[in-house]
CSV table of C-alpha atoms and ligand atoms in Angstrom, one decimal:
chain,number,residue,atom,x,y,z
T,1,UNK,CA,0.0,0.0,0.0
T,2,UNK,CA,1.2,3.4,-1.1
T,3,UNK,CA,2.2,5.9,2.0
T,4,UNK,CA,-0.4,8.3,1.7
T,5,UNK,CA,-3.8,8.6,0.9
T,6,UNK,CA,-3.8,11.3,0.2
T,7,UNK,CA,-3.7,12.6,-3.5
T,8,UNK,CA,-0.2,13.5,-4.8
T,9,UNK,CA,-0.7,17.5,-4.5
T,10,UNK,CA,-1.9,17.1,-1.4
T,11,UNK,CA,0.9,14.7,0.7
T,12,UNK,CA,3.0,16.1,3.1
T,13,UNK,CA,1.6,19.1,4.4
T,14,UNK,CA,2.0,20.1,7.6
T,15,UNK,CA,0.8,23.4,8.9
T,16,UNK,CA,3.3,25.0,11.6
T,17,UNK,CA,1.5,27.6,13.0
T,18,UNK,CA,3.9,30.0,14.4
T,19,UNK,CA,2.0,31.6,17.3
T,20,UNK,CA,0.5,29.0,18.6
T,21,UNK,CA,3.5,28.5,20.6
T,22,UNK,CA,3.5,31.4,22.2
T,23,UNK,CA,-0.6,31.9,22.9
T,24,UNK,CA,-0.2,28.2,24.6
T,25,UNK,CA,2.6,29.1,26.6
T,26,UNK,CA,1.4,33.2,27.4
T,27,UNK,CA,-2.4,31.7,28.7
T,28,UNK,CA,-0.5,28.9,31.3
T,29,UNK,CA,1.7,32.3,32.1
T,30,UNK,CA,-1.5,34.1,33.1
T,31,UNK,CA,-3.1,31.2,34.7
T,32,UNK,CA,0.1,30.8,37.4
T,33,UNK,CA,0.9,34.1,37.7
T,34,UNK,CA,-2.7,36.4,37.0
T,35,UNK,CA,-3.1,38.8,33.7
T,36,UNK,CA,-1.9,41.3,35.6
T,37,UNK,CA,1.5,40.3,35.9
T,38,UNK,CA,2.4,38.9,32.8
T,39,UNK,CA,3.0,41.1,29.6
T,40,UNK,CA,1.2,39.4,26.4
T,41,UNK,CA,2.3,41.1,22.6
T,42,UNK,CA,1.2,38.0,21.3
T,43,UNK,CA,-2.6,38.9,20.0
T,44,UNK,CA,-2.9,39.9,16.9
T,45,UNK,CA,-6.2,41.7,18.0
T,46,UNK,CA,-6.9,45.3,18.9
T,47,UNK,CA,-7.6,45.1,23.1
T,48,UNK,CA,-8.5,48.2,25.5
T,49,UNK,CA,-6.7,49.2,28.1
T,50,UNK,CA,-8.0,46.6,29.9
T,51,UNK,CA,-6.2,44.1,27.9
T,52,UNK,CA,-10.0,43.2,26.7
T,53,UNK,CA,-10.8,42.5,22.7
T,54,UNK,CA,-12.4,45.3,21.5
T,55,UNK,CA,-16.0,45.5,19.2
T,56,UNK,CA,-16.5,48.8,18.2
T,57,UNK,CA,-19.3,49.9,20.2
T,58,UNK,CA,-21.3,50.8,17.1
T,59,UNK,CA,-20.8,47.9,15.0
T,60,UNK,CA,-22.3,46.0,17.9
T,61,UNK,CA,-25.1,47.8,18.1
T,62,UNK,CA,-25.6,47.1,14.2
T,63,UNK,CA,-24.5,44.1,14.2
T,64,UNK,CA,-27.0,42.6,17.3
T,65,UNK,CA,-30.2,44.7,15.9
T,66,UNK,CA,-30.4,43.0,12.5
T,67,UNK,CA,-33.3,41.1,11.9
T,68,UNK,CA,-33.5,37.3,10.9
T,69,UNK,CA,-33.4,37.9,7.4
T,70,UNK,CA,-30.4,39.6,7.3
T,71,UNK,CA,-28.5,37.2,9.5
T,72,UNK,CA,-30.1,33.6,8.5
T,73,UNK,CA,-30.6,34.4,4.6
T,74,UNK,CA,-28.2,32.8,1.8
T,75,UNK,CA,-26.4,35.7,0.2
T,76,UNK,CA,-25.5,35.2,-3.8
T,77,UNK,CA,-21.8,33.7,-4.3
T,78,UNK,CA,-20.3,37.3,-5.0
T,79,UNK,CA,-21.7,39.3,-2.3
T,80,UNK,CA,-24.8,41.6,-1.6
T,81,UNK,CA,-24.1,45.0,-4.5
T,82,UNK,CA,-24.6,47.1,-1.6
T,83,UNK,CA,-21.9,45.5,0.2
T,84,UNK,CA,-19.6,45.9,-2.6
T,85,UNK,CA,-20.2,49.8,-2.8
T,86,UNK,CA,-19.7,50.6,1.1
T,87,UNK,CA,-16.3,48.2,0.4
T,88,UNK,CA,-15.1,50.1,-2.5
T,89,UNK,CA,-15.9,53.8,-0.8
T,90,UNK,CA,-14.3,52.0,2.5
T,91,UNK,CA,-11.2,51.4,0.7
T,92,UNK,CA,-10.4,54.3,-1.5
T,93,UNK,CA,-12.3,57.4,0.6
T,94,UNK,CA,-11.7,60.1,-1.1
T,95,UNK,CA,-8.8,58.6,-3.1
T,96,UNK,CA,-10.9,56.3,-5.8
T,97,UNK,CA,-8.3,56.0,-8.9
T,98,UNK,CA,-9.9,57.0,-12.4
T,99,UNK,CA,-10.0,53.3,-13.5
T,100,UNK,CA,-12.9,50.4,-14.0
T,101,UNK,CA,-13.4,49.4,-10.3
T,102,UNK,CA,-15.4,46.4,-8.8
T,103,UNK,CA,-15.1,44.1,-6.1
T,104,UNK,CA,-16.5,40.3,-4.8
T,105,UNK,CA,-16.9,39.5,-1.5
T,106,UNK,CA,-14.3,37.1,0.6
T,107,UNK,CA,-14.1,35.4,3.4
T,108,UNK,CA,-12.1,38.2,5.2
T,109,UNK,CA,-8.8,39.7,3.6
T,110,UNK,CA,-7.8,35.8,3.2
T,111,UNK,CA,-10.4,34.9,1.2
T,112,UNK,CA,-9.5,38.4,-0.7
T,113,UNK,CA,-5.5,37.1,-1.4
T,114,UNK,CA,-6.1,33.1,-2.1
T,115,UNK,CA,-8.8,34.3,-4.6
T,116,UNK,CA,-6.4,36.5,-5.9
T,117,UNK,CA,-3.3,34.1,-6.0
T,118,UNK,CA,-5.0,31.1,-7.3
T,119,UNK,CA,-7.1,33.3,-10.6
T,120,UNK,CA,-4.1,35.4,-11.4
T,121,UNK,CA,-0.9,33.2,-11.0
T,122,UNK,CA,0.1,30.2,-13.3
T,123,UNK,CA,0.3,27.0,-11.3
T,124,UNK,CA,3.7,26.5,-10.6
T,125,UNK,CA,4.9,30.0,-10.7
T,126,UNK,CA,6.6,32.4,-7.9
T,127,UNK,CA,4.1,35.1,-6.2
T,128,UNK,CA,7.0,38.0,-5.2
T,129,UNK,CA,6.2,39.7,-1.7
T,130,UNK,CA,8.7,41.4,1.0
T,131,UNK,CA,11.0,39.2,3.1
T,132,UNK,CA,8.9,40.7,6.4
T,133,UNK,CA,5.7,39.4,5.6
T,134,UNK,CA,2.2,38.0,7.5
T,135,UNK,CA,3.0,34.1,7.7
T,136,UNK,CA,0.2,32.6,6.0
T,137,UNK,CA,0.7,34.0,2.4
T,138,UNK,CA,3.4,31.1,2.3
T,139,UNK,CA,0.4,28.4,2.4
T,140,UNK,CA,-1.9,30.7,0.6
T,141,UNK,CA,0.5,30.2,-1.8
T,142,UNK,CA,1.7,26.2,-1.6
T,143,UNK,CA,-1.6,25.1,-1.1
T,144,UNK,CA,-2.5,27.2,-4.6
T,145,UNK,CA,0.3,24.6,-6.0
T,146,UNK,CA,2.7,28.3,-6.6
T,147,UNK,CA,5.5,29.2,-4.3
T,148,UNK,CA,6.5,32.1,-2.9
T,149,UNK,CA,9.3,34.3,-3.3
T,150,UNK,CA,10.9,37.4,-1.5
T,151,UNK,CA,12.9,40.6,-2.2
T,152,UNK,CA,14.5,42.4,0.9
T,153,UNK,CA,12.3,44.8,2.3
T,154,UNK,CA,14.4,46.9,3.9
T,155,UNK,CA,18.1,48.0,2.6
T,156,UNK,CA,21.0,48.5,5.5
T,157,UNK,CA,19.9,51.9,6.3
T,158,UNK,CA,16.5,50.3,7.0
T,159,UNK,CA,14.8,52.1,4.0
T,160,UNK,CA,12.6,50.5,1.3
T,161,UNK,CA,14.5,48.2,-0.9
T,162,UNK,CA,13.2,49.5,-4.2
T,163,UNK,CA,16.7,47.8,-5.8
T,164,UNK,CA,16.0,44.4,-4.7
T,165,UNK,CA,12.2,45.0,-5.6
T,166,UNK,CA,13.3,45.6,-8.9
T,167,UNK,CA,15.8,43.0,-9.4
T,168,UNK,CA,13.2,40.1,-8.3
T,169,UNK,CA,11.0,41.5,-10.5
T,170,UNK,CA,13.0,41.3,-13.8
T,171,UNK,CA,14.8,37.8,-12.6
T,172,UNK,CA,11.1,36.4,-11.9
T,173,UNK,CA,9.4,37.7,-15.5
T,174,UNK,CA,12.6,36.5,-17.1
T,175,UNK,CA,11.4,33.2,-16.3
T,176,UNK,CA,7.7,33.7,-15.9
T,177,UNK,CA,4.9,35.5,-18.2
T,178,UNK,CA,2.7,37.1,-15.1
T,179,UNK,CA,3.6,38.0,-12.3
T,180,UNK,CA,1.6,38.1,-8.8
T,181,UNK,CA,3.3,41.0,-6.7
T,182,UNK,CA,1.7,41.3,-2.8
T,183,UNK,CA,2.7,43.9,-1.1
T,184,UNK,CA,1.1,44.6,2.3
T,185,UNK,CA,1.0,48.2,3.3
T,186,UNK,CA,0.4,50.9,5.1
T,187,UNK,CA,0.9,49.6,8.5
T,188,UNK,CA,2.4,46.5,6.8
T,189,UNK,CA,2.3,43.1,9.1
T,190,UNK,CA,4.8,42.4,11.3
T,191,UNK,CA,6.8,45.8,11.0
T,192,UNK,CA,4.0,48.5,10.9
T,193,UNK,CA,5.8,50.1,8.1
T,194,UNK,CA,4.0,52.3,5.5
T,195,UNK,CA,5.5,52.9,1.5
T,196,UNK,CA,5.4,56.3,1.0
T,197,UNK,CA,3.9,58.1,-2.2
T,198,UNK,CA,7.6,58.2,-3.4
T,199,UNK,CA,8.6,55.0,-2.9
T,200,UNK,CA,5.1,54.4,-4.2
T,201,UNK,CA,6.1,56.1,-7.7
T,202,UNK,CA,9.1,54.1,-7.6
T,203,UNK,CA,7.4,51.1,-7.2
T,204,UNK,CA,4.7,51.6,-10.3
T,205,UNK,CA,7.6,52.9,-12.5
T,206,UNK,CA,9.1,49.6,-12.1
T,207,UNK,CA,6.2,47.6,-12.6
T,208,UNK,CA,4.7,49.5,-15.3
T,209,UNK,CA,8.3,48.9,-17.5
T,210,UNK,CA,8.8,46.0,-16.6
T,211,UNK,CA,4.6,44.4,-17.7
T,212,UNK,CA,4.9,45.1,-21.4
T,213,UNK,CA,5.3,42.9,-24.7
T,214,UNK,CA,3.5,39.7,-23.5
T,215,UNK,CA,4.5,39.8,-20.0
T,216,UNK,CA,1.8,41.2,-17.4
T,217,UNK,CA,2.1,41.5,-13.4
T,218,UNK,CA,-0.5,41.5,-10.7
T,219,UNK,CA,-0.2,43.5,-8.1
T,220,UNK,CA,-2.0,43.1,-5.1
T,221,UNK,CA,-2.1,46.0,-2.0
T,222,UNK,CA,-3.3,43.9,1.2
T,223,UNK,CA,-4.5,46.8,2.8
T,224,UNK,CA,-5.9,45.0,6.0
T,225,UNK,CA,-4.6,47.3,8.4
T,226,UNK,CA,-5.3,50.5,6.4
T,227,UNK,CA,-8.2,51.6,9.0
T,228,UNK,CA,-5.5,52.7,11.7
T,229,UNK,CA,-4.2,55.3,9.8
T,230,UNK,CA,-3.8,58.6,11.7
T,231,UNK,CA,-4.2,60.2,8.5
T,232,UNK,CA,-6.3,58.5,6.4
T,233,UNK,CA,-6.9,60.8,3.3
T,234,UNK,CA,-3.3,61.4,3.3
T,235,UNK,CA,-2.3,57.5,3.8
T,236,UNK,CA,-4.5,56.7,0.9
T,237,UNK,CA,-3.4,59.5,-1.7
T,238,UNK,CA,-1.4,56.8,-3.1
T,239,UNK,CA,-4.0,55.3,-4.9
T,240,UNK,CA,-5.1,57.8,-7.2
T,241,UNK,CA,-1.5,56.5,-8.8
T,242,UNK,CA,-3.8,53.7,-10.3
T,243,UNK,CA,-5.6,55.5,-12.7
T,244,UNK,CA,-2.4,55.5,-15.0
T,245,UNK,CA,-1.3,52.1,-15.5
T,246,UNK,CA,-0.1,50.5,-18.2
T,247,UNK,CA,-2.9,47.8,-19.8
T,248,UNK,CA,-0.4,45.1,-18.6
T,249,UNK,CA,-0.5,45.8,-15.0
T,250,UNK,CA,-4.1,44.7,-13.1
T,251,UNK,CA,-4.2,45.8,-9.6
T,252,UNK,CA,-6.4,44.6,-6.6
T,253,UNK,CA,-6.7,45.5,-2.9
T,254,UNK,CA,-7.9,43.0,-0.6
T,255,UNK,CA,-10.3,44.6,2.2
T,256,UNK,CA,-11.2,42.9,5.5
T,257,UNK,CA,-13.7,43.9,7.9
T,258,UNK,CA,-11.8,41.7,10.8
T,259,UNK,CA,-9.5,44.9,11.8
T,260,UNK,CA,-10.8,48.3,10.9
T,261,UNK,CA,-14.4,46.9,12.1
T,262,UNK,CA,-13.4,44.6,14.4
T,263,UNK,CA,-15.3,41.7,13.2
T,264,UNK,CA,-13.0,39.2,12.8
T,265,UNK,CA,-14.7,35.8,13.9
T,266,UNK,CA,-17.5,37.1,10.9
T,267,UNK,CA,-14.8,36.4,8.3
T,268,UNK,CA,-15.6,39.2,6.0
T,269,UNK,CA,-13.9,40.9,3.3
T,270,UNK,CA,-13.5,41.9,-0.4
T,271,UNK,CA,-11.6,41.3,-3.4
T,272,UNK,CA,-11.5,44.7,-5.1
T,273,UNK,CA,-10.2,44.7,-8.8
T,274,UNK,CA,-8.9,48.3,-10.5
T,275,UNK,CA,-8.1,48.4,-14.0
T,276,UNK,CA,-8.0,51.0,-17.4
T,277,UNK,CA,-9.3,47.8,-19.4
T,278,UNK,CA,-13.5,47.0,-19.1
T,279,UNK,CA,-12.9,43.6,-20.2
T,280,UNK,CA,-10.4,43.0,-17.6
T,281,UNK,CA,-12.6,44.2,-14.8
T,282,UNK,CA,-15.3,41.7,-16.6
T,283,UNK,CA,-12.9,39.1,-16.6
T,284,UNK,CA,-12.2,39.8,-13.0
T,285,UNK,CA,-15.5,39.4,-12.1
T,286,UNK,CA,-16.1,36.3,-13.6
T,287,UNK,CA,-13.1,34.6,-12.7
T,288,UNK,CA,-13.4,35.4,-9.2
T,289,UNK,CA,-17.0,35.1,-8.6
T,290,UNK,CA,-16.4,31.5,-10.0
T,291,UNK,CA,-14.3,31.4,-6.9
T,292,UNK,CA,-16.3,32.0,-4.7
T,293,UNK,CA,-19.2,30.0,-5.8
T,294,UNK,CA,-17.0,26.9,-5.5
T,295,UNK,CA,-14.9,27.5,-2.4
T,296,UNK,CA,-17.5,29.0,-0.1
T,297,UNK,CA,-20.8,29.1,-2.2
T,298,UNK,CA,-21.7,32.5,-0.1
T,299,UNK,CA,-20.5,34.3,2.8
T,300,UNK,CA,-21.9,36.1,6.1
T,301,UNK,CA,-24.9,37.7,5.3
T,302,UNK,CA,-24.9,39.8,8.8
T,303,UNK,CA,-21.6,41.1,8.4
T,304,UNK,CA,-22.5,42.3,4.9
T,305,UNK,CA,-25.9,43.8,6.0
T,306,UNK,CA,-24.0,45.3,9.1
T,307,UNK,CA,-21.6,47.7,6.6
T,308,UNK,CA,-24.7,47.9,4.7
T,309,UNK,CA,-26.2,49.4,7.6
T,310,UNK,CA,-23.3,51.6,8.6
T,311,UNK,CA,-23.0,53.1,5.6
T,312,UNK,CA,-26.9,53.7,4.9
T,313,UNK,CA,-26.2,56.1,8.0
T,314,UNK,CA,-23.8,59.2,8.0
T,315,UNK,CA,-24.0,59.5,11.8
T,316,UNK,CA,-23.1,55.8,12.3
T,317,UNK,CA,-20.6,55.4,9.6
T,318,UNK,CA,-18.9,58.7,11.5
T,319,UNK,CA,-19.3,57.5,15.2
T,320,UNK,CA,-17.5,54.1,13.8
T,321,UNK,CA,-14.7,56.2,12.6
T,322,UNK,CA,-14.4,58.2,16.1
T,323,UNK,CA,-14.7,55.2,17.7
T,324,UNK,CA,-12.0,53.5,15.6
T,325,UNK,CA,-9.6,56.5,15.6
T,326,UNK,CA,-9.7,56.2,19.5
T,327,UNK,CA,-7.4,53.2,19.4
T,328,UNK,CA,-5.3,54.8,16.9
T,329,UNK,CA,-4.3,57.3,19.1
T,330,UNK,CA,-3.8,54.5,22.1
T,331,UNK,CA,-1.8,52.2,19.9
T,332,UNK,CA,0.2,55.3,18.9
T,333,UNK,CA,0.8,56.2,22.7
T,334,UNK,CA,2.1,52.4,23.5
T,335,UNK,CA,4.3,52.3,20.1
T,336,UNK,CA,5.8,55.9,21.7
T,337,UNK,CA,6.6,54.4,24.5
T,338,UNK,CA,7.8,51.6,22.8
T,339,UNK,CA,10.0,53.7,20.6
T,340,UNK,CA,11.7,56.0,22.7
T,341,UNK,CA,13.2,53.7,25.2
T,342,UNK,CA,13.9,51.0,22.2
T,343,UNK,CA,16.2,54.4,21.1
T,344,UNK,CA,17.8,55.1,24.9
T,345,UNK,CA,18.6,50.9,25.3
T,346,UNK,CA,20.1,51.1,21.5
T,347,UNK,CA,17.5,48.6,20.5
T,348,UNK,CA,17.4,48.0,16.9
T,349,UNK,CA,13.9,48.1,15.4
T,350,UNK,CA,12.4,48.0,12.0
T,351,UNK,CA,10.6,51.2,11.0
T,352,UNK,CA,7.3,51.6,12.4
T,353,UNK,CA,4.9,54.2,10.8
T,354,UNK,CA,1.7,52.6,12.7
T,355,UNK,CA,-0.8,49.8,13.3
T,356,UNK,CA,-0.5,46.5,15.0
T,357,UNK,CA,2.8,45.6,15.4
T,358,UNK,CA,6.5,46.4,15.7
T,359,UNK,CA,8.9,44.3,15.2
T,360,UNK,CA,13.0,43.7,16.8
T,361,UNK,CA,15.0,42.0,14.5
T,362,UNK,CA,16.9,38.9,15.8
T,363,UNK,CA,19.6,36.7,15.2
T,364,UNK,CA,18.0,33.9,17.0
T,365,UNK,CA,14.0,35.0,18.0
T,366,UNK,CA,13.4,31.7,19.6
T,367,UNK,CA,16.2,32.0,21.9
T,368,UNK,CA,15.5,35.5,22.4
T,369,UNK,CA,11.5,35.4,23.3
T,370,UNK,CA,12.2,32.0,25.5
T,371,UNK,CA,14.3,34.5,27.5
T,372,UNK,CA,12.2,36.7,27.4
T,373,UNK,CA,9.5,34.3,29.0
T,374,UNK,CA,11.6,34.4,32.1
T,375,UNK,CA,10.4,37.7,32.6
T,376,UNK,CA,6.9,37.3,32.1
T,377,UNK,CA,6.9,38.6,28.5
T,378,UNK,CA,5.6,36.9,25.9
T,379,UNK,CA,6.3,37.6,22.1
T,380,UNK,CA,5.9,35.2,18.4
T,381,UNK,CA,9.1,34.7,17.2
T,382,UNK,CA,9.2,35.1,13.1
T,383,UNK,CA,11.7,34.5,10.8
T,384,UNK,CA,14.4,37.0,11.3
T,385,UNK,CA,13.0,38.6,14.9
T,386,UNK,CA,10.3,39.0,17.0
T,387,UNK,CA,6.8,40.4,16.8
T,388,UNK,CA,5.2,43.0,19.6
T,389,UNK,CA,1.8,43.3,19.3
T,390,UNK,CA,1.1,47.2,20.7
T,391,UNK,CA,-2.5,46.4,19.6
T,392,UNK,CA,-3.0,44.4,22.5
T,393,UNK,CA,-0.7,45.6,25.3
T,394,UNK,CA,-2.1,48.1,27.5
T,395,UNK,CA,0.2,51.8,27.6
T,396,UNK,CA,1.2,51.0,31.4
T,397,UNK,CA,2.7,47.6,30.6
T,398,UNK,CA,5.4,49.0,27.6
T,399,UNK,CA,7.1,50.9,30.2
T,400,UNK,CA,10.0,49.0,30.3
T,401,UNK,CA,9.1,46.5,28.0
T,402,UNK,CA,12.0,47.6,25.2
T,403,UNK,CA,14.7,47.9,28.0
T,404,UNK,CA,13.9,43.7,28.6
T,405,UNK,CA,14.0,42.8,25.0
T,406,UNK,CA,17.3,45.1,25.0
T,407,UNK,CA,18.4,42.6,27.8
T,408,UNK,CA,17.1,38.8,26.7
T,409,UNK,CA,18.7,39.8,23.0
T,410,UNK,CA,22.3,40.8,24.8
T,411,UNK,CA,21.6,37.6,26.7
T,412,UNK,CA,20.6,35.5,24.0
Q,501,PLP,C1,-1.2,41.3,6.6
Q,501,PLP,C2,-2.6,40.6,6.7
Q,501,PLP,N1,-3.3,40.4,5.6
Q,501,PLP,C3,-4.5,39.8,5.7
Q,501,PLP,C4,-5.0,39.4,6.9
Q,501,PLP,C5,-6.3,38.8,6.8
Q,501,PLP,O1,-7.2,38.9,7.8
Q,501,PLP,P1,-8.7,38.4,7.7
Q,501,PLP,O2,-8.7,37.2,6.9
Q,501,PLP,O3,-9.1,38.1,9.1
Q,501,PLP,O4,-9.4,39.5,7.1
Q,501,PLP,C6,-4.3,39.6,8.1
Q,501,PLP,C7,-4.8,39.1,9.4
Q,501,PLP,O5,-4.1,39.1,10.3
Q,501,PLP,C8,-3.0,40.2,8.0
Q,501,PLP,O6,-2.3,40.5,9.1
């Protein structure tokens, strides 16, 4: 009998998940020693003060008054329109580029990239992101049957590669027709780092010479923490930069109500396609909605009908955005924290510009945040360093907090 059972594409996977680790060992912390005295950066969820998950206080209220139809009825396989509209104005503000826009709907941001990956990237092929990058676009990727490839993010003086951008880019389309580029910013995940409009312009002007002749790229802007901008016109001026793109070059953003509304057991999201070309929007919409039909059939109908319902109503769509912007300004006030005494211990971090997380580049992270345990703090090691979650530790416990991770890397 033959090893597996499994069918050949689908033998030998394993999935490591690489904060499970450190939730396991961070809830036996709390249980032996109480909440209060342990230090927890490993949630990848926006908490209070009180170190307790936050709903927006608003989207609650939407959310719990929705009648039965709204939360028991089958939606349609690409989403409900309406849905679609308050997830395209959502994403763009007052930013929308002059280009054929429309969107599906996903489960969450996830749903939004393995869509993506799996209708715009030959089987087999590299998708290109940033060597910092969220964990599970490696198995959004292998399980797609592609692989994924990296280009530095950062260059020694801890600015945005654009050089090794553009060198993965021409070595991968000399060996590939399309190209699937992710790139996850602002308030990228793990770093918090944000391209700015001219590293923005650098970016397209590579893209848009390098998809011409019969060779096309993807790009896709996983924008799921684009809500906790402190600026969020400003942060989003980039995007009018898609309304020139060569006919080569299809962009989409994927949208995800778990972070900017809090809803992340709901599992919503969007798949939003920009391009000059109508039929490439209609082929979008095709290929995707296909997607969806056969992966999930149809999605949450209450967290659809809960946008709906914020956006039907100026006053609530403007309370959820003062209630939002709240923990923008406390994340902001624990990253400052974080910041300042990273820079008087000579701790070396990665650039943060905002959002969830900052991240301390290591030698050996698991080393580093097992030492680190000993002090009650508990981090996720990734690849190349360690993640702090300032979306879930409250502003008293970072005193001191950069000062320890100064100490267990010297000690490491
Ligand atoms: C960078 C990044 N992209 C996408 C997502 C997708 O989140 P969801 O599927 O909950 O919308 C996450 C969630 O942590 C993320 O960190």
């Amino acid at each position: 009998m033959a090893d597996s059972r499994l069918a050949l594409h689908a033998q030998g996977k394993v999935y490591i998940d690489e904060v499970f680790d450190a939730v396991a060992a961070v809830g036996q912390a709390k249980a032996k020693y109480g909440q209060e005295n342990v230090v927890d950066a490993t949630i990848g969820s926006l908490c209070d003060e009180d170190e307790k998950l936050v709903l927006l206080p608003t989207v609650e209220k939407v959310f719990r008054g929705l009648g039965n139809n709204d939360i028991n009825a089958y939606s349609n396989s690409r989403g409900l329109p309406e849905y679609h509209s308050a997830a395209i104005t959502q994403t763009f503000g007052d930013n929308k580029p002059e280009a054929y826009i429309e969107a599906v709907a996903t489960p969450g941001g996830s749903g939004a990239v393995h869509n993506l990956i799996w209708n715009y990237a030959n089987i087999g092929d590299a998708v290109l992101t940033h060597d910092w990058y969220w964990q599970p676009y490696s198995v959004l990727c292998s399980d797609s049957l592609h692989r994924l490839e990296t280009f530095s993010f950062f260059d020694e003086q801890l600015q945005f590669n654009i050089k090794s951008f553009e060198k993965k880019v021409y070595e991968l389309l000399a060996k590939q027709e399309t190209l699937v580029v992710i790139l996850n910013t602002p308030n990228h995940n793990p770093t918090g780092y944000t391209l700015t409009d001219a590293e923005w312009d650098q970016v397209l002007l590579t893209i848009n010479q390098c998809a011409k002749g019969n060779k096309t790229i993807t790009l896709l802007v996983d924008i799921a923490y684009i809500d906790y901008l402190a600026e969020p016109n400003k942060g989003r001026k980039f995007m009018k930069k898609f309304s020139s793109l060569s006919k080569n070059v299809f962009t989409a953003f994927s949208f995800s109500m778990s972070k900017g509304f809090t809803l992340y057991g709901q599992r919503m999201g969007a798949l939003i396609g920009v391009s000059q070309d109508k039929n490439a929007i209609e082929e979008f919409v095709n290929a995707t909605n296909i997607t969806c039909r056969s992966r999930w059939s149809n999605l949450s109908r209450a967290a659809m009908t809960t946008m709906i319902g914020i956006y039907k109503d100026q006053t609530l769509l403007d309370q959820v955005g003062r209630e939002r912007y709240q923990y923008v300004e406390i994340m902001r006030q624990r990253a400052k924290v974080f910041v300042q005494e990273a820079k008087d211990a000579n701790l070396k971090i990665l650039p943060y510009c905002g959002g969830f997380f900052i991240t301390v580049p290591a030698t050996d992270p698991v080393a580093t945040s097992n030492r680190l345990r000993q002090s009650n703090i508990y981090v996720v090691p990734v690849a190349n360093g360690m993640r702090i979650a300032v979306c879930a530790v409250p502003t008293k416990k970072m005193y001191g907090f950069a000062g320890k991770v100064a100490e267990a890397l010297a000690n490491s």
